[in-house]
Amino acid sequence: MAELSKTYDPKTVEPKWYQRWIDNHDFEADANSKKKPFSIVMPPPNITGVLTLGHVLNNSIQDILARRARMQGLEVLWLPGMDHAGIGTQTAVEKWLKKNEGVTRHDLGREKFLQRVLEWQDKHGGIIIQQLKRLGCSCDWSRQRYTMDESYARAVAEVFVDLYKKDLIYRGRRMINWDPAAQTALSDEEVVNKPQRGNLYYVRYEIVDQPGKFLEVATTRPETIMADTGVAVHPKDKRYVDLVGKEVWRPMPREKIPVVADDAIDPEFGTGVLKVTPAHDKLDFEIGQRHKMAVIDVLTPDGKINCPAVPELHGLDRFEARKKAAELLEARGLLAKAEPHENNVGFSDRSDVPIEPRLSEQWFLKYPKTKEALAVVKRHIIRFYPKHWEKVYEQWINNIQDWCISRQVWWGHRIPAWYRRNSGTVEAGVSPAGKEKQPGTAAATEEVRVQIGSPGEGWRRDDDTLDTWFSSWLWAFETMDEKTRKKFYPTSALVTGPDIIFFWVARMIFAGLEFKPGKTKKIEDNIPFHDVFFTSIIRDKQGRKMSKSLGNSPDPLDLIDKYGADGLRFGLLRIAPSGQDIRFDEKQIEEGRNFATKLWNVSRFRQMHGPSSAESKLENLSIYAIEVLARLNETIDSIERGYRDYEFNQIAQRLYDFIWSDYCDWFVEAAKTEIFSEDESRKKSALAVMDYVLSAIVRLLHPFMPHITEELWSLLGLGEGSIQFATPPKKIALKDVDLAKRKLVAAIYETVQAGRNLRALAKIPSNQKAKYALRSNQKGLESEQETITRLLNASEVILDPKFQSGAGTPIATTALGEILLIVDVDLSAERERLDKEIAKVEADLRIVESKLGNKSFVDRAPRDVVELNRHRQKNYTEQLAKLNEARAKL
RNA sequence: GCGCGCUUAGCUCAGUGGUAGAGCGCUUGCUUCACACGCAAGAAGUCAGAGGUUCGAACCCUCUAGCGCGCACCA
């Protein structure tokens, strides 16, 4: 057994063990194993990503589950991988190219650009994998997958073809969310609403057959007036009922447009008149459809005005054009007023610019198996933890819309659709599904084929790629080969953030149910996972989300350097409640580190008293040993409940309390009597209990703090082999006669605390021994006298039920009886101190007496004191002591 | 507008029908033979507010207020 160093050094210990685990292939899953399976697929981080605290929390939890399962003798597969993150990666590489080489992707062209992405990825990508290793994640790295792996990419394409054949994927010209910065379509989920301050402009539209009379229309977007092809009112709105069917003049460019009646209009809003701009608003588009209005698009893909008929606005950015349009209207006397107005505007989640509703030719997916997917969650075939996310999931599924899956980016899975022109009627240069989707492009003049390989000469492939989530939704099973799937699918648990419940969790459920990768066709064999645990979202001290731009996100690697991976993991887990946000404070990580040190030191203390043994017999148990073993049993129960309910903070807190308080502060301190005893059998018994509990502790703690526990397991020689495969501790059977002694232990501990309190109040310094007397009728207390003396740091504890004390002796009542602090006042020594304190004591007395009214504290009957609660009794004792001091002096 | 959370010590949060808890911070004492990343003691709370159920409510129910989140609306 090697000697334990003075302090624990995670910097050397942690990498040492990680390397050893890797070398031993300890994390690799065997699909042929006869053990029961346990599997998790890692939510694949972006290849461009670096480790955040969110990842730390998420992956620590997965690691805890994986390590716990390994200890329980299960065959564990924790499958890691990465996501190609189409838009995100493309943007990152474009930025890099712009900065370093001053070129855009268009300068390079598609093929060369993609080549550069691959090069960039080799150089800068995948950092996060190394970081996860430093955190101690026990993933099967031999099975690491990537959404751009050839086989995975093929599966994505096959799924596309399959769904197309089932008529679930279709191409259509519809209103989509357009990101003018990234210049691509987005799904509804990629749009976040933000309240924005702006103006509501009241614009005057002249009535055609009533010159000089105007209809006022309230709008927030005057820059789209040129695209108006009608105005609409509510059919029952009396103010405008006469105008329905007539025409008004569009202010610019001046043109006649119809007034229609439509139920979708809210008469309460603005003037109750809506300008209908079918090309630039979803609702307007629907109204336009109902009333057969024309569609005029006045915006370019990058969000500039495209309207040569109004040269003042043509070419302007959409926000500049808004101001300019208002000015133009005002100059023409067509702006009645503008008032401040707050409304929600959809922003691109990625680019953080307002999205533009846009009519565009895109690919869509009609979600399969939505009813079934809702049912498996409601019937708890899949369980959500915490449960309340079920409602969020249900609400989304009930309002589900078709998914726009095509993206106008180059980096990603290219859509397996092919086009061939039927004749020469289509003008050259306009791609059928490319980024330029001007209304009016004739798509009917071409043939479409959806298949993996090219149909032959003359066919050109769709330029677009698929939404990254369209590949991620297959992650639970396309990352596995046939044999692995047979053993490990459905996976046991999914650990992820609630922010991707729609993006990923729900869609994976659809995919599992639709593609049925399981060993039978039964639903329960095809769900992607049994349990879903939604982690907390980590915020900063002020409650803000962690973000790069705010700079409030600490680098986990820095934290690991400072506190160790184990300290970081434990500190974070201990404060991670389920289903609520975490407010992060580095202090909490420091506590994790301190806890590791505490464990290290108590182990060091044990090791100083000779070698540990894994199989020492527990016999001649002291009452303190019984107490700590009973508490260990309770801890094991509590931890089991914690794992069952995914309450990781509860597990961590329980371990913290048990180790620090029950084991270190009470048991080890009490056991020192035996450990330092001349009686070898008593010493042996105490050390055996220490070993037993220590062995249990490190095993219980191992999933949370894998490195230090392995180090201690090995250094102390607590068991054979790696702790990773050691069985978790089971509860020890304690006899009822033994358990009956717990009451006595509790009484002793209470008495010790009361006695320490007395000495503190009497101002006896911690390093001085104090003298006590214990008036108790408890039998068999003599055998505990030594330990009580030790715990009280006493020179002597007199056991005498009839002990007579002088008046004013500080006293406390406990379950054991009465404990008295015997102060031998050496007047000459104490005189000076008393002189100094006398004034303070007198002041205190006045306060006490005023609080008690006229009744003097000292006159209170002792019988009352016994009945007072402990808190007040302490005050009484304190004041009594002070009174006596004062009296003696006076 | 609909839905989901939250409100407990100065701070961050546990608790969940039966005497209000932890860590940090604060006060006091202590380098006592594992640990100052420590030990011991202490102060500190109208458990958001109002009703109700109950022998008993921080906990269960109803309402109110404030904060946060999701969805919808968003001319």
Coordinates of N, CA and C in Angstrom, one line a residue, chain A residues 501-656:
Chain A
I501 N -36.6 19.6 -26.7 CA -37.7 18.6 -26.7 C -38.4 18.5 -28.0
F502 N -38.6 19.6 -28.8 CA -39.2 19.5 -30.1 C -38.3 19.1 -31.2
F503 N -37.1 19.9 -31.1 CA -36.1 19.7 -32.2 C -35.7 18.2 -32.3
W504 N -35.6 17.6 -31.1 CA -34.9 16.3 -31.2 C -35.7 15.1 -30.5
V505 N -36.1 15.4 -29.3 CA -36.7 14.3 -28.5 C -38.0 13.8 -29.2
A506 N -38.9 14.7 -29.5 CA -40.1 14.3 -30.2 C -39.9 13.7 -31.5
R507 N -39.0 14.3 -32.3 CA -38.7 13.7 -33.6 C -38.1 12.4 -33.6
M508 N -37.2 12.1 -32.5 CA -36.6 10.8 -32.4 C -37.7 9.7 -32.1
I509 N -38.7 10.2 -31.4 CA -39.8 9.2 -31.1 C -40.6 8.9 -32.4
F510 N -40.9 10.0 -33.1 CA -41.5 9.7 -34.4 C -40.7 8.7 -35.3
A511 N -39.4 9.0 -35.3 CA -38.5 8.2 -36.2 C -38.5 6.7 -35.7
G512 N -38.4 6.5 -34.4 CA -38.4 5.1 -33.9 C -39.7 4.4 -34.3
L513 N -40.8 5.1 -34.1 CA -42.1 4.5 -34.4 C -42.3 4.3 -35.8
E514 N -41.8 5.2 -36.7 CA -42.0 5.1 -38.1 C -41.1 4.0 -38.7
F515 N -39.8 4.0 -38.4 CA -38.9 3.1 -39.1 C -38.7 1.8 -38.4
K516 N -39.2 1.7 -37.2 CA -39.2 0.4 -36.5 C -37.8 -0.4 -36.6
P517 N -36.8 0.2 -36.0 CA -35.5 -0.5 -36.1 C -35.4 -1.6 -35.0
G518 N -36.4 -1.8 -34.2 CA -36.3 -2.8 -33.1 C -36.3 -4.2 -33.5
K519 N -36.1 -5.1 -32.5 CA -36.0 -6.5 -32.9 C -37.4 -7.1 -33.3
T520 N -38.5 -6.5 -32.8 CA -39.8 -6.9 -33.3 C -40.5 -5.7 -33.8
K521 N -41.7 -5.8 -34.2 CA -42.4 -4.6 -34.7 C -43.3 -4.0 -33.6
K522 N -43.1 -4.6 -32.4 CA -43.9 -4.1 -31.3 C -43.5 -2.6 -30.9
I523 N -44.4 -1.8 -30.4 CA -44.1 -0.5 -30.1 C -43.0 -0.4 -29.1
E524 N -43.1 -1.2 -28.0 CA -42.1 -1.1 -26.9 C -40.7 -1.5 -27.4
D525 N -40.6 -2.2 -28.5 CA -39.2 -2.5 -29.0 C -38.7 -1.4 -30.0
N526 N -39.5 -0.4 -30.3 CA -39.2 0.5 -31.3 C -39.1 2.0 -30.8
I527 N -39.6 2.2 -29.6 CA -39.3 3.6 -29.1 C -37.8 3.8 -28.9
P528 N -37.4 5.0 -29.1 CA -35.9 5.2 -29.1 C -35.3 5.1 -27.7
F529 N -36.1 5.3 -26.7 CA -35.5 5.3 -25.3 C -36.7 5.0 -24.3
H530 N -36.3 4.5 -23.2 CA -37.4 4.2 -22.2 C -37.6 5.5 -21.3
D531 N -36.5 6.1 -20.9 CA -36.6 7.2 -20.0 C -36.0 8.4 -20.7
V532 N -36.6 9.6 -20.4 CA -35.9 10.8 -20.9 C -35.7 11.7 -19.6
F533 N -34.5 12.1 -19.4 CA -34.3 13.0 -18.3 C -33.9 14.3 -18.8
F534 N -34.7 15.3 -18.5 CA -34.4 16.7 -18.9 C -33.6 17.4 -17.9
T535 N -32.4 17.9 -18.3 CA -31.5 18.5 -17.3 C -31.9 19.9 -17.0
S536 N -31.3 20.5 -16.1 CA -31.5 21.9 -15.8 C -30.8 22.8 -16.9
I537 N -31.2 24.0 -17.0 CA -30.5 25.0 -17.8 C -29.6 25.8 -16.9
I538 N -28.4 25.9 -17.2 CA -27.5 26.6 -16.3 C -27.4 28.1 -16.6
R539 N -27.7 28.9 -15.6 CA -27.7 30.4 -15.7 C -26.5 30.9 -14.9
D540 N -26.3 32.2 -15.1 CA -25.2 32.8 -14.3 C -25.9 33.3 -13.0
K541 N -25.1 34.0 -12.1 CA -25.5 34.4 -10.8 C -26.8 35.4 -11.0
Q542 N -26.8 36.2 -12.0 CA -27.9 37.1 -12.2 C -29.1 36.4 -12.9
G543 N -29.0 35.2 -13.2 CA -30.1 34.4 -13.8 C -30.1 34.5 -15.3
R544 N -29.0 35.0 -15.9 CA -29.0 35.1 -17.4 C -28.5 33.8 -17.9
K545 N -29.0 33.5 -19.2 CA -28.5 32.3 -19.8 C -27.0 32.5 -20.1
M546 N -26.3 31.4 -20.0 CA -24.9 31.4 -20.3 C -24.7 31.6 -21.8
S547 N -23.9 32.6 -22.2 CA -23.7 32.8 -23.6 C -22.3 33.4 -23.9
K548 N -21.9 33.1 -25.1 CA -20.5 33.5 -25.5 C -20.5 35.1 -25.5
S549 N -21.5 35.7 -26.1 CA -21.5 37.1 -26.3 C -21.5 37.8 -24.9
L550 N -22.2 37.3 -23.9 CA -22.2 37.9 -22.6 C -20.9 37.7 -21.9
G551 N -20.2 36.6 -22.3 CA -18.9 36.3 -21.6 C -19.1 35.9 -20.2
N552 N -20.3 35.3 -19.9 CA -20.6 34.9 -18.6 C -20.5 33.4 -18.4
S553 N -20.0 32.8 -19.4 CA -19.9 31.3 -19.4 C -18.4 30.9 -19.0
P554 N -18.2 30.4 -17.8 CA -16.8 30.0 -17.5 C -16.4 28.8 -18.3
D555 N -15.1 28.7 -18.6 CA -14.6 27.6 -19.4 C -14.5 26.4 -18.4
P556 N -15.2 25.3 -18.7 CA -15.1 24.2 -17.8 C -13.7 23.7 -17.6
L557 N -12.9 23.8 -18.7 CA -11.5 23.3 -18.5 C -10.7 24.1 -17.5
D558 N -11.0 25.4 -17.4 CA -10.4 26.2 -16.4 C -10.8 25.7 -15.0
L559 N -12.1 25.4 -14.9 CA -12.6 24.9 -13.6 C -12.0 23.5 -13.3
I560 N -11.8 22.7 -14.3 CA -11.2 21.4 -14.0 C -9.8 21.6 -13.5
D561 N -9.1 22.5 -14.2 CA -7.7 22.8 -13.7 C -7.7 23.3 -12.3
K562 N -8.6 24.1 -11.9 CA -8.6 24.6 -10.5 C -9.2 23.6 -9.5
Y563 N -10.2 22.9 -9.8 CA -10.9 22.1 -8.8 C -10.9 20.6 -9.1
G564 N -10.4 20.2 -10.3 CA -10.4 18.8 -10.6 C -11.8 18.5 -11.3
A565 N -11.7 17.5 -12.2 CA -13.0 17.0 -12.8 C -14.0 16.5 -11.8
D566 N -13.5 15.8 -10.8 CA -14.4 15.3 -9.8 C -15.1 16.4 -9.0
G567 N -14.3 17.4 -8.7 CA -14.8 18.5 -7.9 C -15.9 19.2 -8.7
L568 N -15.6 19.4 -10.0 CA -16.5 20.1 -10.9 C -17.8 19.3 -11.0
R569 N -17.7 18.0 -11.3 CA -18.9 17.2 -11.4 C -19.7 17.2 -10.2
F570 N -19.1 17.0 -9.0 CA -19.8 16.9 -7.8 C -20.5 18.2 -7.4
G571 N -19.7 19.2 -7.5 CA -20.2 20.6 -7.2 C -21.4 20.9 -8.0
L572 N -21.3 20.6 -9.3 CA -22.4 21.0 -10.2 C -23.6 20.1 -9.9
L573 N -23.4 18.8 -9.8 CA -24.5 17.9 -9.6 C -25.3 18.1 -8.3
R574 N -24.5 18.6 -7.3 CA -25.1 18.7 -6.0 C -26.2 19.9 -6.0
I575 N -26.0 20.8 -6.9 CA -26.9 21.9 -7.0 C -27.8 21.9 -8.2
A576 N -27.8 20.7 -8.9 CA -28.6 20.6 -10.1 C -30.0 20.0 -9.8
P577 N -31.0 20.9 -9.5 CA -32.3 20.3 -9.2 C -32.9 19.8 -10.5
S578 N -33.8 18.9 -10.4 CA -34.5 18.4 -11.7 C -35.6 19.4 -12.0
G579 N -35.6 19.8 -13.3 CA -36.7 20.6 -13.8 C -36.6 22.1 -13.4
Q580 N -35.5 22.5 -13.0 CA -35.4 23.9 -12.7 C -34.1 24.4 -13.2
D581 N -34.0 25.7 -13.3 CA -32.7 26.3 -13.8 C -31.7 26.3 -12.6
I582 N -30.5 26.2 -12.9 CA -29.4 26.3 -11.9 C -28.8 27.7 -12.0
R583 N -28.6 28.3 -10.9 CA -27.8 29.5 -10.8 C -26.4 29.1 -10.5
F584 N -25.5 29.3 -11.5 CA -24.2 28.9 -11.3 C -23.3 29.9 -10.5
D585 N -22.6 29.3 -9.6 CA -21.6 30.1 -8.8 C -20.4 29.2 -8.6
E586 N -19.2 29.8 -8.9 CA -18.0 29.0 -8.8 C -17.8 28.5 -7.4
K587 N -18.3 29.2 -6.4 CA -18.2 28.7 -5.0 C -18.7 27.2 -4.8
Q588 N -19.7 26.9 -5.6 CA -20.3 25.6 -5.5 C -19.3 24.5 -6.0
I589 N -18.5 24.9 -7.0 CA -17.5 24.0 -7.5 C -16.3 23.9 -6.5
E590 N -16.1 25.0 -5.8 CA -15.0 25.0 -4.8 C -15.4 24.0 -3.7
E591 N -16.7 24.0 -3.4 CA -17.2 23.0 -2.4 C -17.0 21.6 -2.8
G592 N -17.2 21.4 -4.1 CA -17.0 20.0 -4.6 C -15.5 19.6 -4.4
R593 N -14.6 20.6 -4.7 CA -13.2 20.3 -4.5 C -12.9 20.0 -3.0
N594 N -13.5 20.9 -2.1 CA -13.3 20.7 -0.7 C -13.8 19.4 -0.2
F595 N -14.9 18.9 -0.8 CA -15.4 17.6 -0.4 C -14.5 16.5 -0.8
A596 N -13.9 16.6 -2.0 CA -12.9 15.6 -2.4 C -11.7 15.6 -1.4
T597 N -11.3 16.8 -1.0 CA -10.2 16.9 -0.1 C -10.5 16.2 1.3
K598 N -11.8 16.5 1.7 CA -12.2 15.9 2.9 C -12.2 14.3 2.9
L599 N -12.7 13.8 1.8 CA -12.7 12.4 1.6 C -11.3 11.8 1.6
W600 N -10.4 12.6 0.9 CA -9.0 12.2 0.8 C -8.4 12.1 2.2
N601 N -8.7 13.1 3.0 CA -8.1 13.2 4.3 C -8.6 12.2 5.3
V602 N -9.8 11.9 5.2 CA -10.3 10.8 6.1 C -9.7 9.5 5.7
S603 N -9.5 9.3 4.4 CA -8.9 8.1 4.0 C -7.4 8.1 4.4
R604 N -6.8 9.2 4.4 CA -5.4 9.3 4.9 C -5.3 9.0 6.4
F605 N -6.3 9.4 7.1 CA -6.3 9.2 8.5 C -6.4 7.6 8.8
R606 N -7.3 7.0 8.0 CA -7.5 5.6 8.1 C -6.2 4.8 7.8
Q607 N -5.5 5.3 6.7 CA -4.3 4.6 6.2 C -3.2 4.8 7.3
M608 N -3.2 5.8 8.1 CA -2.2 6.0 9.1 C -2.2 4.9 10.2
H609 N -3.3 4.3 10.3 CA -3.4 3.3 11.3 C -3.4 1.8 10.8
G610 N -2.6 1.7 9.8 CA -2.4 0.3 9.3 C -3.2 0.0 8.0
P611 N -2.8 -1.1 7.4 CA -3.5 -1.4 6.1 C -4.9 -1.7 6.3
S612 N -5.7 -1.3 5.3 CA -7.1 -1.6 5.2 C -7.3 -3.1 4.8
S613 N -8.5 -3.5 5.0 CA -8.8 -4.9 4.5 C -10.2 -4.8 3.9
A614 N -10.3 -5.5 2.8 CA -11.6 -5.6 2.2 C -12.6 -6.5 2.9
E615 N -12.0 -7.4 3.7 CA -12.9 -8.4 4.2 C -12.8 -8.5 5.8
S616 N -12.5 -7.4 6.4 CA -12.5 -7.5 7.9 C -13.9 -7.8 8.4
K617 N -13.9 -8.6 9.5 CA -15.2 -9.0 10.0 C -15.7 -7.8 10.9
L618 N -17.0 -7.6 10.8 CA -17.6 -6.6 11.7 C -18.1 -7.3 13.0
E619 N -17.4 -7.2 14.0 CA -17.8 -7.8 15.3 C -17.4 -6.9 16.5
N620 N -18.0 -7.1 17.6 CA -17.9 -6.3 18.8 C -18.2 -4.8 18.4
L621 N -19.3 -4.6 17.7 CA -19.6 -3.3 17.3 C -19.8 -2.3 18.4
S622 N -19.2 -1.2 18.4 CA -19.5 -0.1 19.3 C -20.9 0.5 19.0
I623 N -21.4 1.2 19.9 CA -22.7 1.8 19.6 C -22.6 2.8 18.5
Y624 N -21.4 3.5 18.4 CA -21.2 4.4 17.3 C -21.1 3.8 16.0
A625 N -20.5 2.6 16.0 CA -20.5 1.8 14.7 C -21.9 1.4 14.3
I626 N -22.7 1.0 15.2 CA -24.1 0.6 14.9 C -24.8 1.9 14.3
E627 N -24.6 3.0 14.9 CA -25.2 4.2 14.4 C -24.8 4.5 13.0
V628 N -23.5 4.5 12.7 CA -23.0 4.9 11.4 C -23.4 3.8 10.3
L629 N -23.5 2.6 10.7 CA -23.9 1.5 9.8 C -25.4 1.7 9.5
A630 N -26.2 2.1 10.5 CA -27.6 2.3 10.3 C -27.8 3.5 9.4
R631 N -27.0 4.5 9.6 CA -27.1 5.6 8.7 C -26.7 5.3 7.3
L632 N -25.7 4.5 7.2 CA -25.3 4.0 5.8 C -26.4 3.3 5.1
N633 N -27.1 2.5 5.9 CA -28.3 1.8 5.3 C -29.3 2.8 4.8
E634 N -29.6 3.8 5.6 CA -30.5 4.9 5.2 C -30.0 5.6 3.9
T635 N -28.7 5.8 3.9 CA -28.1 6.5 2.8 C -28.3 5.7 1.5
I636 N -28.1 4.4 1.6 CA -28.2 3.5 0.5 C -29.6 3.5 0.0
D637 N -30.6 3.5 0.9 CA -32.0 3.6 0.5 C -32.3 4.9 -0.3
S638 N -31.8 5.9 0.3 CA -32.1 7.3 -0.2 C -31.5 7.4 -1.6
I639 N -30.3 6.8 -1.8 CA -29.6 6.9 -3.1 C -30.3 6.1 -4.1
E640 N -30.8 4.9 -3.7 CA -31.6 4.1 -4.6 C -32.8 4.9 -5.1
R641 N -33.5 5.5 -4.2 CA -34.6 6.3 -4.5 C -34.2 7.4 -5.5
G642 N -33.1 8.0 -5.2 CA -32.6 9.1 -6.1 C -32.4 8.7 -7.5
Y643 N -31.8 7.5 -7.7 CA -31.6 7.0 -9.0 C -32.9 6.7 -9.7
R644 N -33.8 6.1 -8.9 CA -35.1 5.7 -9.5 C -35.8 7.0 -10.1
D645 N -35.7 8.1 -9.3 CA -36.4 9.3 -9.7 C -35.6 10.3 -10.4
Y646 N -34.4 10.0 -10.8 CA -33.5 10.9 -11.5 C -33.3 12.2 -10.7
E647 N -33.1 12.0 -9.3 CA -32.9 13.2 -8.5 C -31.4 13.2 -8.1
F648 N -30.6 13.6 -9.0 CA -29.2 13.5 -8.8 C -28.7 14.4 -7.7
N649 N -29.3 15.6 -7.5 CA -28.9 16.5 -6.5 C -29.1 15.9 -5.1
Q650 N -30.2 15.1 -5.0 CA -30.5 14.4 -3.8 C -29.5 13.4 -3.4
I651 N -29.0 12.6 -4.4 CA -28.0 11.6 -4.2 C -26.7 12.3 -3.7
A652 N -26.3 13.4 -4.4 CA -25.1 14.0 -4.1 C -25.2 14.6 -2.7
Q653 N -26.3 15.3 -2.4 CA -26.4 15.9 -1.1 C -26.4 14.9 0.0
R654 N -27.0 13.8 -0.2 CA -27.1 12.7 0.8 C -25.7 12.1 1.0
L655 N -24.9 12.0 0.0 CA -23.5 11.5 0.1 C -22.7 12.5 0.9
Y656 N -22.9 13.7 0.5 CA -22.1 14.8 1.2 C -22.4 14.8 2.7

